[in-house]
Coordinates of C-alpha atoms in Angstrom, one line a residue:
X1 CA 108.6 143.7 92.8
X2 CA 108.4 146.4 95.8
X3 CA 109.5 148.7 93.3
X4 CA 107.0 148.4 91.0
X5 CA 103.8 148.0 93.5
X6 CA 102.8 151.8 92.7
X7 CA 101.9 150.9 89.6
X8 CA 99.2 147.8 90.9
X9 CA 96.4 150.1 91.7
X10 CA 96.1 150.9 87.9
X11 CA 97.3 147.7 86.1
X12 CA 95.3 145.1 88.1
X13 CA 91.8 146.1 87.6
X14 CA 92.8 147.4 84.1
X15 CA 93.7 143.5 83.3
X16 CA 90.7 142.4 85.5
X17 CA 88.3 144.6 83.1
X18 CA 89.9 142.8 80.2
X19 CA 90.1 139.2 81.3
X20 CA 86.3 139.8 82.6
X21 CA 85.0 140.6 79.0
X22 CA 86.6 137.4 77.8
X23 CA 85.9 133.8 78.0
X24 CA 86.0 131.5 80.8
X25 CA 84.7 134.4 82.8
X26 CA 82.3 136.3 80.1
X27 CA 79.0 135.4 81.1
X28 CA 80.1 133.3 84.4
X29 CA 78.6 135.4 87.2
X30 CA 80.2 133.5 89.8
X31 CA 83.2 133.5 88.5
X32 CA 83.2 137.4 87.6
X33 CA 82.0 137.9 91.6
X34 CA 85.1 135.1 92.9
X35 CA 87.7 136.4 90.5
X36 CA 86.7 140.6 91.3
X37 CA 86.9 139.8 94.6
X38 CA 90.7 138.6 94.4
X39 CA 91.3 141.7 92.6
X40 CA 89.7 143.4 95.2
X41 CA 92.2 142.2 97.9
X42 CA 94.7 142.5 96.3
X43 CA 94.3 146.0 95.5
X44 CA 93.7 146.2 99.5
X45 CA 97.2 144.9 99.9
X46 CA 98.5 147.0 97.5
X47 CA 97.4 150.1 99.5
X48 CA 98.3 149.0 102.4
X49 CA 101.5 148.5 101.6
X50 CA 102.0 151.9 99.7
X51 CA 100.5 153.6 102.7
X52 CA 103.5 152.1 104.7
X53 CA 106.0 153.0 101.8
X54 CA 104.6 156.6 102.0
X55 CA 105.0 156.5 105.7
X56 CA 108.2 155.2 105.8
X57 CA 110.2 157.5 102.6
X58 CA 109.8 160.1 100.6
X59 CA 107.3 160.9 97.7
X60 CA 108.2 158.3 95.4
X61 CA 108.1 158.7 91.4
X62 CA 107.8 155.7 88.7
X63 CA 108.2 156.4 85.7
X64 CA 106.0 153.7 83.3
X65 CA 108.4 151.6 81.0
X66 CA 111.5 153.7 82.5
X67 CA 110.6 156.5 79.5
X68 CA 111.5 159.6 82.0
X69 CA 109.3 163.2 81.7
X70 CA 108.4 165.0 80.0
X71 CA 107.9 161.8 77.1
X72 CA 106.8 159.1 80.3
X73 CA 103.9 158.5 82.3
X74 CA 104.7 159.6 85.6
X75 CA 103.0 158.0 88.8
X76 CA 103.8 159.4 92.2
X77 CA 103.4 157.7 95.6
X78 CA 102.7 160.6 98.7
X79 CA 101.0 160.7 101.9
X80 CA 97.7 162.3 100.6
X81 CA 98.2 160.0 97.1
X82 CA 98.3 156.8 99.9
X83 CA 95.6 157.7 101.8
X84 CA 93.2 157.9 98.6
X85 CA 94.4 155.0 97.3
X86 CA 93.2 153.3 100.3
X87 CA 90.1 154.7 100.8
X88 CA 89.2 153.7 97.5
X89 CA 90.6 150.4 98.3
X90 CA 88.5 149.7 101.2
X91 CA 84.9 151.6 99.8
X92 CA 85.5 149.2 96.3
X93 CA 86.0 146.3 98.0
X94 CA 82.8 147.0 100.9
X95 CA 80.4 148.0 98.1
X96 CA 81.8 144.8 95.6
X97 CA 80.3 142.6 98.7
X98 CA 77.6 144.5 98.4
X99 CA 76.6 143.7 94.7
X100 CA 77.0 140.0 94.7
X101 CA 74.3 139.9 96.8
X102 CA 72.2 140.1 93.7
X103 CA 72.9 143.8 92.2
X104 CA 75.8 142.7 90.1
X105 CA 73.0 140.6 87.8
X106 CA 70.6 143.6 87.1
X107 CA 72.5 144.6 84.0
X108 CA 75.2 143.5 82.0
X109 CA 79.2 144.0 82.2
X110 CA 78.7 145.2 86.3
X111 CA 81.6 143.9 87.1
X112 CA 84.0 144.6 84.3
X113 CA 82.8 148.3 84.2
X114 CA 83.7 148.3 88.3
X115 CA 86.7 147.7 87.7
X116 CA 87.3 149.7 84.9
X117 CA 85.6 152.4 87.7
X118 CA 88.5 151.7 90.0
X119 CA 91.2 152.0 87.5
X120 CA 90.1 155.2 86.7
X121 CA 89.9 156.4 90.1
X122 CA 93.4 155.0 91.5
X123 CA 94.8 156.3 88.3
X124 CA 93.6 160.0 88.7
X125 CA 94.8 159.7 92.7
X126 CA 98.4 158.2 91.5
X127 CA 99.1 160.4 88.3
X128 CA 102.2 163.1 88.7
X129 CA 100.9 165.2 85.2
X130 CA 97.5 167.1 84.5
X131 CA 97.3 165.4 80.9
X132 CA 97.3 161.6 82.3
X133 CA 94.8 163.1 84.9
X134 CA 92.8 164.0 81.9
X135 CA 93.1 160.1 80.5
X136 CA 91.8 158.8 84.0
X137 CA 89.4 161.3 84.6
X138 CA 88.1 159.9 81.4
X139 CA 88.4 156.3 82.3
X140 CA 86.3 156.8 85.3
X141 CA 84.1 158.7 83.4
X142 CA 83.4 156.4 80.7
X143 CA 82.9 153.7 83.2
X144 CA 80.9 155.8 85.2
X145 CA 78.1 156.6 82.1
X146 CA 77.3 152.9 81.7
X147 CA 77.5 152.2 85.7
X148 CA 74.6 155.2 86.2
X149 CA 71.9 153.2 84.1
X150 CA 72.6 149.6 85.3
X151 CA 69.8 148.1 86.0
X152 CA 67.5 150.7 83.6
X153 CA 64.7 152.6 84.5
X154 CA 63.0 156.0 83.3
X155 CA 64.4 158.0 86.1
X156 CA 67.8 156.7 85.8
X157 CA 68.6 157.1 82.1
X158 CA 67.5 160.6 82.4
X159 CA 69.9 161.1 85.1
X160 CA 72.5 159.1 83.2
X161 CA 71.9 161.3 80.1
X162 CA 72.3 165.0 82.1
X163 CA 75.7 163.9 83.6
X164 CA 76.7 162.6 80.2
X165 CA 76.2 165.9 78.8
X166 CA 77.6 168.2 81.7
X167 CA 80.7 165.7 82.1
X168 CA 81.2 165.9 78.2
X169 CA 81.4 169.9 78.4
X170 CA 83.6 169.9 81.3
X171 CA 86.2 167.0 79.6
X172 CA 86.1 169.9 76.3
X173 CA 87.0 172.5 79.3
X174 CA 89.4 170.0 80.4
X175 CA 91.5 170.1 77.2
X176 CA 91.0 173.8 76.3
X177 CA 92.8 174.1 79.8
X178 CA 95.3 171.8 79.3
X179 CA 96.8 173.3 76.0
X180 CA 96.5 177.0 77.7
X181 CA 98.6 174.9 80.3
X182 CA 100.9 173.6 78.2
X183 CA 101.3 176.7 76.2
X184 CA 102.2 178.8 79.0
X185 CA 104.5 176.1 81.0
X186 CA 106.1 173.9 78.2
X187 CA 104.9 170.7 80.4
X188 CA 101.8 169.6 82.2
X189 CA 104.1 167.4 85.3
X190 CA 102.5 168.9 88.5
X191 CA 105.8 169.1 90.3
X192 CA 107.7 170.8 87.2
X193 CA 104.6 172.8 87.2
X194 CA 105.3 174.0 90.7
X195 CA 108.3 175.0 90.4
X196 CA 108.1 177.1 86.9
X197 CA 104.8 179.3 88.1
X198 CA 106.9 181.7 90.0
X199 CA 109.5 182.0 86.4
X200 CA 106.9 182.5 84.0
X201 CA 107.7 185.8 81.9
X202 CA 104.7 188.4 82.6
X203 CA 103.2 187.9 78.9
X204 CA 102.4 184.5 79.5
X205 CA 100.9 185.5 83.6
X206 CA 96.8 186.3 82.1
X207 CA 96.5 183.0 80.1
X208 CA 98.4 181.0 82.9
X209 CA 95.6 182.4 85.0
X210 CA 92.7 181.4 82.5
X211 CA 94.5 177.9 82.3
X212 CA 94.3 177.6 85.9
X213 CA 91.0 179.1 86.6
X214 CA 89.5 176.7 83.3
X215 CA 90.7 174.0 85.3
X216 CA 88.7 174.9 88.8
X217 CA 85.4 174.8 87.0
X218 CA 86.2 171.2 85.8
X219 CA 87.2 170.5 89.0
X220 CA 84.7 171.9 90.4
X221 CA 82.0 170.0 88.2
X222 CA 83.5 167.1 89.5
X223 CA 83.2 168.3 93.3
X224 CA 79.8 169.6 93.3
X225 CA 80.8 172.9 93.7
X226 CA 77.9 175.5 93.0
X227 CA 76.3 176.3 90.7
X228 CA 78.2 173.1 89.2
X229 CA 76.1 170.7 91.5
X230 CA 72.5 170.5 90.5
X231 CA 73.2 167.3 88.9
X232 CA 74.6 165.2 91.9
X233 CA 71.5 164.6 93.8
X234 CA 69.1 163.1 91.3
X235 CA 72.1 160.9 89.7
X236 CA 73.0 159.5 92.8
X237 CA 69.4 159.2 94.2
X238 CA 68.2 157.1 91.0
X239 CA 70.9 155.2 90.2
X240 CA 71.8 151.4 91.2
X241 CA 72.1 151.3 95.5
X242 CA 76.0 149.7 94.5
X243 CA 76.9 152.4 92.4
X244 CA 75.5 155.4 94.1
X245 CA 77.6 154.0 97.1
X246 CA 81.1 153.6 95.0
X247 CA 80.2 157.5 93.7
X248 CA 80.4 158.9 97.1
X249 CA 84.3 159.0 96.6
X250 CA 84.0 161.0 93.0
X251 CA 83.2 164.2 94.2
X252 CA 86.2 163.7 96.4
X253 CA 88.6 163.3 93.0
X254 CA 87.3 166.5 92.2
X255 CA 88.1 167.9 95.5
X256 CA 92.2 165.9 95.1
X257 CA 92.5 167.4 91.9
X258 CA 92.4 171.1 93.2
X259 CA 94.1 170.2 96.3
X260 CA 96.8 168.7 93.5
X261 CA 96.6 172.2 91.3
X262 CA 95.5 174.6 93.2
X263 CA 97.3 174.4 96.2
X264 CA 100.1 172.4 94.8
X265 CA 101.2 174.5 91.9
X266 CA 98.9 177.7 92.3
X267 CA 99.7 178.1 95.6
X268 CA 101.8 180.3 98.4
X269 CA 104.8 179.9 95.5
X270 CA 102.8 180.7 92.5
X271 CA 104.6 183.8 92.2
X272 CA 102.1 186.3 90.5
X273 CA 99.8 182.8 90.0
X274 CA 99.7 182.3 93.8
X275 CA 96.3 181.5 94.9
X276 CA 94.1 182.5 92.1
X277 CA 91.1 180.4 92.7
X278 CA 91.3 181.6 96.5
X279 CA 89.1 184.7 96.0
X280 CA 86.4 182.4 94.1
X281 CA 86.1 179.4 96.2
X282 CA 84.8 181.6 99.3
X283 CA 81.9 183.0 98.4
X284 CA 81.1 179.5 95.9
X285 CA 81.8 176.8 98.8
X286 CA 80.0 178.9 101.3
X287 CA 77.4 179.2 99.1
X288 CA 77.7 175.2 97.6
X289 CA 77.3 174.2 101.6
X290 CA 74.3 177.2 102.2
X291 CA 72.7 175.4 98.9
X292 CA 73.2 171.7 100.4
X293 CA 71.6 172.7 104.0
X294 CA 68.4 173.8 101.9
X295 CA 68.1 170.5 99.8
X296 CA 69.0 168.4 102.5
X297 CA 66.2 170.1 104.2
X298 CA 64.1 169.3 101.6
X299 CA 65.0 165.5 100.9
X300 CA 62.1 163.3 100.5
X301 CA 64.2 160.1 100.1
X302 CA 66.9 158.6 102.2
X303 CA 69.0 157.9 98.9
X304 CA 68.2 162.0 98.3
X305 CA 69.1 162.4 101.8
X306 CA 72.2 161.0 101.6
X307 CA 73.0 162.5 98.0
X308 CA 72.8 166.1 99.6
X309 CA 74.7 165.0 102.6
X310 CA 77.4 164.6 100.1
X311 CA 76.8 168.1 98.6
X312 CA 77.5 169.6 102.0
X313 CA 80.4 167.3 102.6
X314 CA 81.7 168.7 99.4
X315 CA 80.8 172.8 100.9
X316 CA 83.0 171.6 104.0
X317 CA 85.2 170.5 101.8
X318 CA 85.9 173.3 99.7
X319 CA 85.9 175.8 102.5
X320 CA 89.3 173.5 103.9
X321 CA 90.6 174.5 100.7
X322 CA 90.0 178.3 100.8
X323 CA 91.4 178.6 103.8
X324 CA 94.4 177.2 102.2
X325 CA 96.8 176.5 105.4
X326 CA 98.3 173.2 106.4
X327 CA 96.3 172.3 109.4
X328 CA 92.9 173.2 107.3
X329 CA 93.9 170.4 104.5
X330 CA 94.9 168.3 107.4
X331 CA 91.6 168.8 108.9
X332 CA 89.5 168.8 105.3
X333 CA 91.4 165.5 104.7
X334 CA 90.6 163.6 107.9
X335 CA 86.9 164.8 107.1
X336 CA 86.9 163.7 103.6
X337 CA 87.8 160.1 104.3
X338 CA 84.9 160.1 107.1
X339 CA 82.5 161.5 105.0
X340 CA 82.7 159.4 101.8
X341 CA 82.7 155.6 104.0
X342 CA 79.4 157.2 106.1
X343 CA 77.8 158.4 102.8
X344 CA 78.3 155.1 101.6
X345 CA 77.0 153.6 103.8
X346 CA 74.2 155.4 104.1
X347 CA 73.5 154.3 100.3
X348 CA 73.6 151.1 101.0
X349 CA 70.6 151.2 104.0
X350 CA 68.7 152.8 102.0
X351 CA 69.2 150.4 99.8
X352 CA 68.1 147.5 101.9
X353 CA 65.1 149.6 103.1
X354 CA 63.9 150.0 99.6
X355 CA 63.9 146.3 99.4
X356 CA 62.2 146.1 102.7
X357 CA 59.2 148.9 102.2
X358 CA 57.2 147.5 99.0
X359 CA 56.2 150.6 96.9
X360 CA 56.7 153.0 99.2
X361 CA 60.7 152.4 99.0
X362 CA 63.0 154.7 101.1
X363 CA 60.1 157.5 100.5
X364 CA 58.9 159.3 103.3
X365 CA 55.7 158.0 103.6
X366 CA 54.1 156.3 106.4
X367 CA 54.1 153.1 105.0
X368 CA 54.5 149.3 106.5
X369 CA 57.4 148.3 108.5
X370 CA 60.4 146.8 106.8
X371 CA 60.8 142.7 107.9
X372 CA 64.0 144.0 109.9
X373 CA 63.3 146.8 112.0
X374 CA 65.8 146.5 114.7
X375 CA 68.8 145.6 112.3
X376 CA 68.3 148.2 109.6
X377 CA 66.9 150.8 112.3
X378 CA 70.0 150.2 114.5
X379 CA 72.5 149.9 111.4
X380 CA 70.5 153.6 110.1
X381 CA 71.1 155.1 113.7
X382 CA 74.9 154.3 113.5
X383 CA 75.0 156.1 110.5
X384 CA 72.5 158.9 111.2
X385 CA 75.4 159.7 114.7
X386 CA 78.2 159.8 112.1
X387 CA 76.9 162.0 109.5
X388 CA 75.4 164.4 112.1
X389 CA 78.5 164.7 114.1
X390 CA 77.7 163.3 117.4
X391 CA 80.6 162.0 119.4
X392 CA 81.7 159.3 120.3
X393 CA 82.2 158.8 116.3
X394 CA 84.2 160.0 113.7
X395 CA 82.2 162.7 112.4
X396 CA 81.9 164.5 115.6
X397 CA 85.9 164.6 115.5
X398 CA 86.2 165.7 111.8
X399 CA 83.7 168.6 112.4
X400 CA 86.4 169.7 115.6
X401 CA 89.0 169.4 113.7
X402 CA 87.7 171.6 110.7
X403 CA 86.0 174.1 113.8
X404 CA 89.7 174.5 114.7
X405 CA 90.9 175.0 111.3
X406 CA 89.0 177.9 110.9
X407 CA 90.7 179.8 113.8
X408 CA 88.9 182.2 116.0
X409 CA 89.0 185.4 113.9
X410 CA 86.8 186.6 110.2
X411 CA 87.3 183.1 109.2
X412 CA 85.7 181.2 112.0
X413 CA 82.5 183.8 111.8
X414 CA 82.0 182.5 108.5
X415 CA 82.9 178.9 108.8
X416 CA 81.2 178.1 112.1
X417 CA 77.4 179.1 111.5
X418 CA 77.1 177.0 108.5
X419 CA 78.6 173.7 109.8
X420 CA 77.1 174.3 112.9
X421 CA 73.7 174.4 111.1
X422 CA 74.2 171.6 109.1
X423 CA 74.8 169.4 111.7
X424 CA 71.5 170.8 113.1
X425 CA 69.9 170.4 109.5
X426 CA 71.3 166.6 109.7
X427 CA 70.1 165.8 113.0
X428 CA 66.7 167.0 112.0
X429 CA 66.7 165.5 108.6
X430 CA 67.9 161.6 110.5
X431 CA 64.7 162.4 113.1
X432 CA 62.3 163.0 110.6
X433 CA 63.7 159.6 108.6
X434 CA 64.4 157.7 111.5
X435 CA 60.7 158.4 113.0
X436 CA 59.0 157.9 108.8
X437 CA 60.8 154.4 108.4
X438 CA 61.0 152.3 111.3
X439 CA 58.3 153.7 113.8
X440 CA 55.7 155.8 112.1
X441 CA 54.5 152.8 110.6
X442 CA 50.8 150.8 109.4
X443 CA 49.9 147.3 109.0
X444 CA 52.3 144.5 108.8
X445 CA 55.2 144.0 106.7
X446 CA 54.0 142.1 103.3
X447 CA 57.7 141.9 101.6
X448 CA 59.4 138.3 102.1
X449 CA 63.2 139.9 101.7
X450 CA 65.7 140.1 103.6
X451 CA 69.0 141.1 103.9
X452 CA 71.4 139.6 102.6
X453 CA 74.6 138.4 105.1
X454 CA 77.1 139.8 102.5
X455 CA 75.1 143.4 102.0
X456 CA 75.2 143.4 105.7
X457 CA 78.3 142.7 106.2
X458 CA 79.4 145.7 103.3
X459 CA 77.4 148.2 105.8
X460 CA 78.9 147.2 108.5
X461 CA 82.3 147.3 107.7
X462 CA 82.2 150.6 106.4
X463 CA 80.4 151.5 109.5
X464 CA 83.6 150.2 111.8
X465 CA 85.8 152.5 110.1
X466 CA 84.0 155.2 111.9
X467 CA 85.1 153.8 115.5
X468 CA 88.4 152.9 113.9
X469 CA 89.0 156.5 112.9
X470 CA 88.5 157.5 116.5
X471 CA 90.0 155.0 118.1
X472 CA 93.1 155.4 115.9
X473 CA 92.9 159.3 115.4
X474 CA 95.7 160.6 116.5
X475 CA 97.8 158.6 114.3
X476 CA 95.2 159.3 111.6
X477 CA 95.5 163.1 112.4
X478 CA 99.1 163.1 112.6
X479 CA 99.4 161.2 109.0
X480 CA 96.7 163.9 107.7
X481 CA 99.1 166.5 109.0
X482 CA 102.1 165.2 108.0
X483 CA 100.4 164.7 103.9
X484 CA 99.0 168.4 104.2
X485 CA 102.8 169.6 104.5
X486 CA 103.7 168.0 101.9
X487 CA 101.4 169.4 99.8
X488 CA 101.9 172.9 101.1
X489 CA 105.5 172.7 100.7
X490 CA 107.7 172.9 97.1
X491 CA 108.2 169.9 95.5
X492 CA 111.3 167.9 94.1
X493 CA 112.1 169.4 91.0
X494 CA 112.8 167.3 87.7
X495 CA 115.9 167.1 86.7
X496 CA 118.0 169.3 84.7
X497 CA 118.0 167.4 81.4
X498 CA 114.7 167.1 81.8
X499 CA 113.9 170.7 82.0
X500 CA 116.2 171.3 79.0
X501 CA 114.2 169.0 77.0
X502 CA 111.3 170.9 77.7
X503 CA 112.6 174.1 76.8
X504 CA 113.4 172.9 73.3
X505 CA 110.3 171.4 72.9
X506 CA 108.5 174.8 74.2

């Protein structure tokens, strides 16, 4: 069974989707909400457990229905593969609690469409070839359209129809990529990939390059990278509380899948391919985090604050990858997984606070109070430490850690002023919020809601992780480390017969 647990991420919520469009549970929210939640644990587990594996061996490799590459799906368990898997694991199954508190009954097919969400997702994080990342990139995706305009609403199926559009012009630039790819290569497996960029005969070099730079602006569309991002923060800002708080982790695919191209295969072995997006992503993630210190400045919601807070989480992001050296991706890692379970989190306060406020929502408005000031002000001031940076939490140690990544020479000059500042930018953003929601306020509160124990207790378990990833960060930095290597370094080739077979078919 151990052998085949890599492959659990993808089958159980594909066969949860299923079985929740059919009869007994069609229709049967209780059931849906009981029977997701299984599949939520379990998918837990399952990370957990390939977390250790990764830990413990090698990069692993299954091969679906034992059909071997280039003809097979390939799946591959690594360090950085484990530590996405459970991160989604643990955001899923915080922002599931979440939506049985009443959100799941908004709009139809919530939960089968999650699931089918999460399938996606795990798929894209497990998948050893570009083309299956296509298939899950359009899983997720397809999920993803319905998910944006649950519940309805003006705003949102505007929203919904702009990200339809943009994601359907970057899933064409997807494929134009892939058979450039494929032309060029003879395969689209990542690690076969690797190892043939360096060999490629000099004709083939320009449209390898076009292939791969093709590939960093659908990437890119999916990381918010600029001038790719202008659609982020009004999606996430009008869509369902739930749903905005599971999307915090899908610019972060974007941001795997060039970690998983562009370092991987179009990195330091490329040959004449070696770090081709390099020269672009400078100027664009400075310029992607300059861009989310504006907006963010700007916000005039705390779901629109939180949306930008995820653009600049993507700048910092992007800027680990330009610098393109172990200890950055180490760093960039350890800040991504802090970044997406705060954002989250933040979603889901604002959430409750526009239950809480009336009309006025999460607005910032003087308005009344909400019926829970001290627990949604103290669970918003948890947050508002964690996203600024202030110790004794885990943002204040991923901003170090990416401080030091940057060095002390024409890098750090670059890298420093803009973090630093949007911390600053943060910490006057949370001041003006904190100060607009829960003390600048008139008259008495009017709403009779309250939270609900099962959306609090979503909040504040992705709030623990915060202290957890301090508490346990030097484990956490040295598993960051150790996955950064093993990205940066060559990996296992396929095997000879394998190769072969792709030269005939090339």
């Amino acid at each position: 069974m151990l052998q085949h647990l890599i492959f659990f991420p993808v089958l159980l919520p594909l066969l949860a989707g299923i079985f929740l469009l059919l009869p007994p549970l069609q229709g049967h929210v209780q059931r849906q909400r009981v029977a997701v939640f299984m599949v939520n644990t379990l998918l837990l587990m399952s990370a957990v457990l390939l977390f250790q594996q990764s830990v413990q061996h090698e990069p692993q490799m299954y091969m679906m229905g034992n059909w071997q590459a280039p003809f097979g799906i390939a799946l591959v368990n690594d360090k950085l593969a484990a530590i996405m898997l459970l991160l989604s694991a643990v955001l899923g199954f915080a922002v599931h609690l979440y939506a049985c508190a009443g959100d799941d009954q908004r709009g139809p097919f919530f939960h089968p469409l999650f699931m089918f969400q999460l399938m996606g997702i795990n798929g894209a994080f497990l998948t050893g070839d570009v083309f299956n990342l296509f298939v899950f990139f359009e899983i997720l995706l397809i999920a993803s359209y319905s998910l944006l305009i649950h519940g309805g609403g003006k705003h949102r199926t505007q929203a919904a129809v702009h990200y339809v559009l943009l994601n359907l012009v970057g899933s064409a630039f997807f494929l134009f990529g892939l058979g450039i790819i494929y032309a060029t290569f003879g395969t689209l497996n990542l690690a076969d990939m690797a190892h043939k960029a360096a060999q490629l005969n000099s004709e083939d070099i320009a449209l390898a390059k076009a292939g791969g730079m093709l590939l960093l602006v659908v990437f890119g569309l999916k990381a918010a990278l600029l001038p790719l991002h202008f659609w982020l923060p009004r999606t996430y800002a009008h869509t369902s509380t739930p749903v905005a708080a599971l999307f915090a982790i899908m610019t972060k695919v974007g941001i795997y899948s060039i970690w998983r191209v562009h370092t991987a295969v179009f990195g330091e072995y490329g040959g004449e391919l070696a770090n081709i997006a390099i020269s672009w992503l400078w100027p664009l993630a400075l310029a992607t985090l300059v861009a989310g210190i504006i907006a963010l400045l700007a916000s005039q919601t705390l779901k629109m604050l939180a949306a930008n807070l995820v653009v600049v989480s993507a700048g910092s992001l992007l800027l680990t990858i330009a610098l393109n050296t172990p200890q950055a991706t180490a760093a960039g890692l350890y800040y991504l997984i802090h970044s997406t379970l705060m954002a989250a989190a933040l979603f889901l306060i604002a959430g409750l606070v526009q239950e809480q406020r009336g009309q006025a929502q999460d607005r910032f408005v003087r308005s009344r109070p909400v019926n829970q000031p001290a627990l949604l002000g103290g669970l918003f001031f948890i947050a508002a430490l964690a996203l600024i940076g202030m110790p004794p939490l885990s943002g204040f140690v991923g901003k170090i850690m990416l401080l030091q990544a940057a060095g002390h020479g024409a890098d750090a000059a670059w890298i420093w002023p803009p973090l630093l500042i949007s911390g600053l930018a943060a910490l006057i953003m949370f001041s003006r919020a904190g100060t607009t929601l829960f003390w600048r306020v008139q008259g008495v509160s009017q709403s009779q809601t309250v939270a609900h124990p099962l959306q609090i207790t979503a909040v504040i378990l992705l709030l623990l992780t915060s202290p957890l990833m301090v508490i346990w960060g030097g484990d956490l930095a040295d598993m960051t480390m150790a996955a950064a290597n093993e990205l940066h370094r060559l990996p296992q080739p396929l095997t000879p017969a394998v190769s072969a077979v792709q030269e005939v078919l090339k």
